Amino acid sequence: MRLDKFLKVSRLIKRRTVANDVSDQGRVWVNNSPAKPSKQLKVGDVIKIEHYNKDIVVRVLAVPERNISVQEAPSLYEIID
């Protein structure tokens, strides 16, 4: 799944366009390297996001094939920092 779509589906960022903008500005890293919105994610990847004056680091636990409910969204990742 693409990085921008994962950020939206997991509810880490509210809208896909915002996820695209944040990635294009170089404020998202996957496995310690800057990532573009089209970066393909896999289980175990570590994502660092600088968004709204806060940093969040998460590990991908699952990559869904489709959109999921709000209640299932937190099961896609674990917060590291």
N, CA and C atoms as an extended XYZ file, in Angstrom:
243
Properties=species:S:1:pos:R:3:atomname:S:1:resname:S:1:resid:I:1 pbc="F F F"
N         0.845       -1.175        0.000 N   MET     1
C         0.000        0.000        0.000 CA  MET     1
C         0.894        1.242        0.000 C   MET     1
N         0.459        2.260       -0.707 N   ARG     2
C         1.195        3.523       -0.769 CA  ARG     2
C         1.219        4.205        0.601 C   ARG     2
N         2.281        4.937        0.849 N   LEU     3
C         2.449        5.644        2.113 CA  LEU     3
C         1.301        6.602        2.378 C   LEU     3
N         0.940        7.425        1.395 N   ASP     4
C        -0.124        8.410        1.616 CA  ASP     4
C        -1.451        7.747        1.945 C   ASP     4
N        -1.755        6.650        1.298 N   LYS     5
C        -3.011        5.941        1.571 CA  LYS     5
C        -2.969        5.291        2.951 C   LYS     5
N        -1.823        4.721        3.335 N   PHE     6
C        -1.708        4.110        4.657 CA  PHE     6
C        -1.918        5.152        5.752 C   PHE     6
N        -1.315        6.334        5.591 N   LEU     7
C        -1.471        7.380        6.593 CA  LEU     7
C        -2.929        7.790        6.743 C   LEU     7
N        -3.666        7.800        5.658 N   LYS     8
C        -5.080        8.153        5.696 CA  LYS     8
C        -5.923        7.022        6.294 C   LYS     8
N        -5.702        5.794        5.835 N   VAL     9
C        -6.488        4.647        6.309 CA  VAL     9
C        -6.248        4.397        7.796 C   VAL     9
N        -5.009        4.590        8.247 N   SER    10
C        -4.680        4.355        9.650 CA  SER    10
C        -5.092        5.521       10.551 C   SER    10
N        -5.572        6.594        9.946 N   ARG    11
C        -6.016        7.803       10.648 CA  ARG    11
C        -4.868        8.531       11.340 C   ARG    11
N        -3.626        8.285       10.909 N   LEU    12
C        -2.500        9.062       11.428 CA  LEU    12
C        -2.554       10.485       10.886 C   LEU    12
N        -3.022       10.635        9.648 N   ILE    13
C        -3.274       11.939        9.041 CA  ILE    13
C        -4.680       11.868        8.456 C   ILE    13
N        -5.444       12.927        8.658 N   LYS    14
C        -6.868       12.885        8.356 CA  LYS    14
C        -7.215       12.728        6.877 C   LYS    14
N        -6.491       13.416        6.003 N   ARG    15
C        -6.822       13.384        4.576 CA  ARG    15
C        -5.624       12.946        3.751 C   ARG    15
N        -5.907       12.296        2.635 N   ARG    16
C        -4.826       11.812        1.771 CA  ARG    16
C        -4.066       12.970        1.132 C   ARG    16
N        -4.756       14.046        0.800 N   THR    17
C        -4.066       15.200        0.212 CA  THR    17
C        -3.101       15.816        1.212 C   THR    17
N        -3.480       15.844        2.480 N   VAL    18
C        -2.582       16.364        3.516 CA  VAL    18
C        -1.381       15.433        3.667 C   VAL    18
N        -1.614       14.130        3.613 N   ALA    19
C        -0.514       13.159        3.678 CA  ALA    19
C         0.445       13.364        2.504 C   ALA    19
N        -0.096       13.619        1.311 N   ASN    20
C         0.739       13.916        0.141 CA  ASN    20
C         1.587       15.162        0.371 C   ASN    20
N         0.967       16.218        0.867 N   ASP    21
C         1.676       17.476        1.097 CA  ASP    21
C         2.794       17.314        2.123 C   ASP    21
N         2.494       16.633        3.219 N   VAL    22
C         3.491       16.430        4.270 CA  VAL    22
C         4.667       15.616        3.730 C   VAL    22
N         4.393       14.584        2.955 N   SER    23
C         5.456       13.755        2.369 CA  SER    23
C         6.284       14.553        1.371 C   SER    23
N         5.618       15.336        0.522 N   ASP    24
C         6.330       16.136       -0.474 CA  ASP    24
C         7.231       17.187        0.170 C   ASP    24
N         6.870       17.640        1.358 N   GLN    25
C         7.671       18.637        2.061 CA  GLN    25
C         8.852       18.004        2.794 C   GLN    25
N         8.983       16.690        2.727 N   GLY    26
C        10.108       16.007        3.357 CA  GLY    26
C         9.967       15.817        4.850 C   GLY    26
N         8.738       15.776        5.337 N   ARG    27
C         8.514       15.622        6.770 CA  ARG    27
C         8.065       14.216        7.160 C   ARG    27
N         8.221       13.253        6.248 N   VAL    28
C         7.905       11.858        6.540 CA  VAL    28
C         9.099       10.996        6.139 C   VAL    28
N         9.529       10.141        7.053 N   TRP    29
C        10.629        9.215        6.799 CA  TRP    29
C        10.144        7.787        6.990 C   TRP    29
N        10.619        6.900        6.136 N   VAL    30
C        10.353        5.472        6.295 CA  VAL    30
C        11.709        4.797        6.423 C   VAL    30
N        11.898        4.106        7.533 N   ASN    31
C        13.176        3.442        7.824 CA  ASN    31
C        14.353        4.416        7.705 C   ASN    31
N        14.190        5.591        8.301 N   ASN    32
C        15.228        6.629        8.383 CA  ASN    32
C        15.659        7.218        7.046 C   ASN    32
N        14.806        7.157        6.035 N   SER    33
C        15.103        7.843        4.778 CA  SER    33
C        13.850        8.595        4.333 C   SER    33
N        14.022        9.801        3.777 N   PRO    34
C        12.858       10.581        3.340 CA  PRO    34
C        12.005        9.776        2.359 C   PRO    34
N        10.690        9.887        2.510 N   ALA    35
C         9.794        9.068        1.693 CA  ALA    35
C         8.818        9.936        0.910 C   ALA    35
N         8.585        9.550       -0.313 N   LYS    36
C         7.581       10.191       -1.160 CA  LYS    36
C         6.238        9.518       -0.917 C   LYS    36
N         5.141       10.166       -1.312 N   PRO    37
C         3.810        9.585       -1.091 CA  PRO    37
C         3.616        8.224       -1.754 C   PRO    37
N         4.350        7.943       -2.818 N   SER    38
C         4.157        6.685       -3.543 CA  SER    38
C         4.977        5.529       -2.975 C   SER    38
N         5.722        5.743       -1.900 N   LYS    39
C         6.532        4.689       -1.283 CA  LYS    39
C         5.637        3.523       -0.869 C   LYS    39
N         6.009        2.315       -1.288 N   GLN    40
C         5.251        1.114       -0.928 CA  GLN    40
C         5.671        0.645        0.468 C   GLN    40
N         4.690        0.476        1.345 N   LEU    41
C         4.964        0.052        2.709 CA  LEU    41
C         4.805       -1.451        2.854 C   LEU    41
N         5.521       -1.994        3.836 N   LYS    42
C         5.362       -3.403        4.172 CA  LYS    42
C         5.381       -3.517        5.696 C   LYS    42
N         4.970       -4.651        6.203 N   VAL    43
C         4.931       -4.885        7.640 CA  VAL    43
C         6.345       -4.773        8.198 C   VAL    43
N         6.477       -4.057        9.311 N   GLY    44
C         7.771       -3.874        9.951 CA  GLY    44
C         8.433       -2.543        9.653 C   GLY    44
N         7.951       -1.814        8.657 N   ASP    45
C         8.518       -0.500        8.346 CA  ASP    45
C         8.285        0.459        9.511 C   ASP    45
N         9.242        1.354        9.734 N   VAL    46
C         9.126        2.372       10.776 CA  VAL    46
C         8.901        3.712       10.089 C   VAL    46
N         7.832        4.392       10.473 N   ILE    47
C         7.461        5.677        9.876 CA  ILE    47
C         7.616        6.769       10.921 C   ILE    47
N         8.326        7.839       10.556 N   LYS    48
C         8.435        9.025       11.410 CA  LYS    48
C         7.736       10.169       10.695 C   LYS    48
N         6.838       10.853       11.418 N   ILE    49
C         6.050       11.940       10.835 CA  ILE    49
C         6.244       13.197       11.678 C   ILE    49
N         6.598       14.304       11.022 N   GLU    50
C         6.625       15.617       11.659 CA  GLU    50
C         5.401       16.359       11.143 C   GLU    50
N         4.412       16.522       12.007 N   HIS    51
C         3.149       17.117       11.581 CA  HIS    51
C         2.584       17.936       12.735 C   HIS    51
N         2.222       19.189       12.455 N   TYR    52
C         1.666       20.096       13.467 CA  TYR    52
C         2.549       20.191       14.703 C   TYR    52
N         3.814       20.485       14.515 N   ASN    53
C         4.771       20.731       15.602 CA  ASN    53
C         4.928       19.558       16.560 C   ASN    53
N         4.644       18.347       16.103 N   LYS    54
C         4.904       17.176       16.926 CA  LYS    54
C         5.464       16.068       16.044 C   LYS    54
N         6.252       15.232       16.645 N   ASP    55
C         6.826       14.086       15.940 CA  ASP    55
C         6.157       12.821       16.451 C   ASP    55
N         5.895       11.899       15.555 N   ILE    56
C         5.348       10.606       15.937 CA  ILE    56
C         6.114        9.540       15.169 C   ILE    56
N         6.466        8.477       15.860 N   VAL    57
C         7.169        7.360       15.247 CA  VAL    57
C         6.331        6.111       15.477 C   VAL    57
N         6.004        5.420       14.392 N   VAL    58
C         5.177        4.210       14.481 CA  VAL    58
C         5.807        3.078       13.678 C   VAL    58
N         5.467        1.858       14.065 N   ARG    59
C         5.882        0.667       13.314 CA  ARG    59
C         4.629        0.071       12.677 C   ARG    59
N         4.724       -0.266       11.402 N   VAL    60
C         3.600       -0.839       10.664 CA  VAL    60
C         3.418       -2.291       11.105 C   VAL    60
N         2.227       -2.628       11.598 N   LEU    61
C         1.916       -3.990       12.018 CA  LEU    61
C         1.124       -4.749       10.974 C   LEU    61
N         0.346       -4.030       10.170 N   ALA    62
C        -0.462       -4.662        9.137 CA  ALA    62
C        -0.705       -3.670        8.014 C   ALA    62
N        -0.795       -4.192        6.807 N   VAL    63
C        -1.100       -3.370        5.635 CA  VAL    63
C        -2.410       -3.895        5.068 C   VAL    63
N        -3.505       -3.140        5.238 N   PRO    64
C        -4.807       -3.636        4.791 CA  PRO    64
C        -4.949       -3.620        3.272 C   PRO    64
N        -5.797       -4.474        2.778 N   GLU    65
C        -6.089       -4.530        1.347 CA  GLU    65
C        -7.174       -3.526        0.959 C   GLU    65
N        -7.917       -3.058        1.921 N   ARG    66
C        -9.052       -2.165        1.679 CA  ARG    66
C        -9.150       -1.167        2.819 C   ARG    66
N       -10.081       -0.238        2.720 N   ASN    67
C       -10.327        0.683        3.820 CA  ASN    67
C       -10.905       -0.080        4.994 C   ASN    67
N       -10.618        0.400        6.189 N   ILE    68
C       -11.108       -0.269        7.386 CA  ILE    68
C       -11.840        0.730        8.267 C   ILE    68
N       -12.505        0.224        9.308 N   SER    69
C       -13.288        1.091       10.181 CA  SER    69
C       -12.384        1.877       11.132 C   SER    69
N       -12.948        2.878       11.737 N   VAL    70
C       -12.223        3.725       12.680 CA  VAL    70
C       -11.736        2.893       13.869 C   VAL    70
N       -12.541        1.929       14.311 N   GLN    71
C       -12.171        1.104       15.453 CA  GLN    71
C       -10.980        0.195       15.140 C   GLN    71
N       -10.828       -0.224       13.889 N   GLU    72
C        -9.735       -1.115       13.505 CA  GLU    72
C        -8.438       -0.369       13.179 C   GLU    72
N        -8.509        0.924       12.936 N   ALA    73
C        -7.352        1.702       12.502 CA  ALA    73
C        -6.145        1.602       13.434 C   ALA    73
N        -6.307        1.705       14.745 N   PRO    74
C        -5.125        1.621       15.623 CA  PRO    74
C        -4.410        0.268       15.594 C   PRO    74
N        -5.054       -0.762       15.087 N   SER    75
C        -4.411       -2.085       15.029 CA  SER    75
C        -3.416       -2.186       13.870 C   SER    75
N        -3.342       -1.177       13.023 N   LEU    76
C        -2.426       -1.193       11.883 CA  LEU    76
C        -1.011       -0.798       12.262 C   LEU    76
N        -0.832       -0.158       13.420 N   TYR    77
C         0.473        0.345       13.805 CA  TYR    77
C         0.637        0.318       15.314 C   TYR    77
N         1.900        0.412       15.761 N   GLU    78
C         2.175        0.617       17.178 CA  GLU    78
C         3.031        1.857       17.308 C   GLU    78
N         2.733        2.656       18.312 N   ILE    79
C         3.478        3.891       18.526 CA  ILE    79
C         4.778        3.552       19.242 C   ILE    79
N         5.893        3.981       18.659 N   ILE    80
C         7.207        3.732       19.239 CA  ILE    80
C         7.637        4.922       20.081 C   ILE    80
N         7.412        6.128       19.549 N   ASP    81
C         7.841        7.340       20.264 CA  ASP    81
C         6.923        8.477       19.941 C   ASP    81
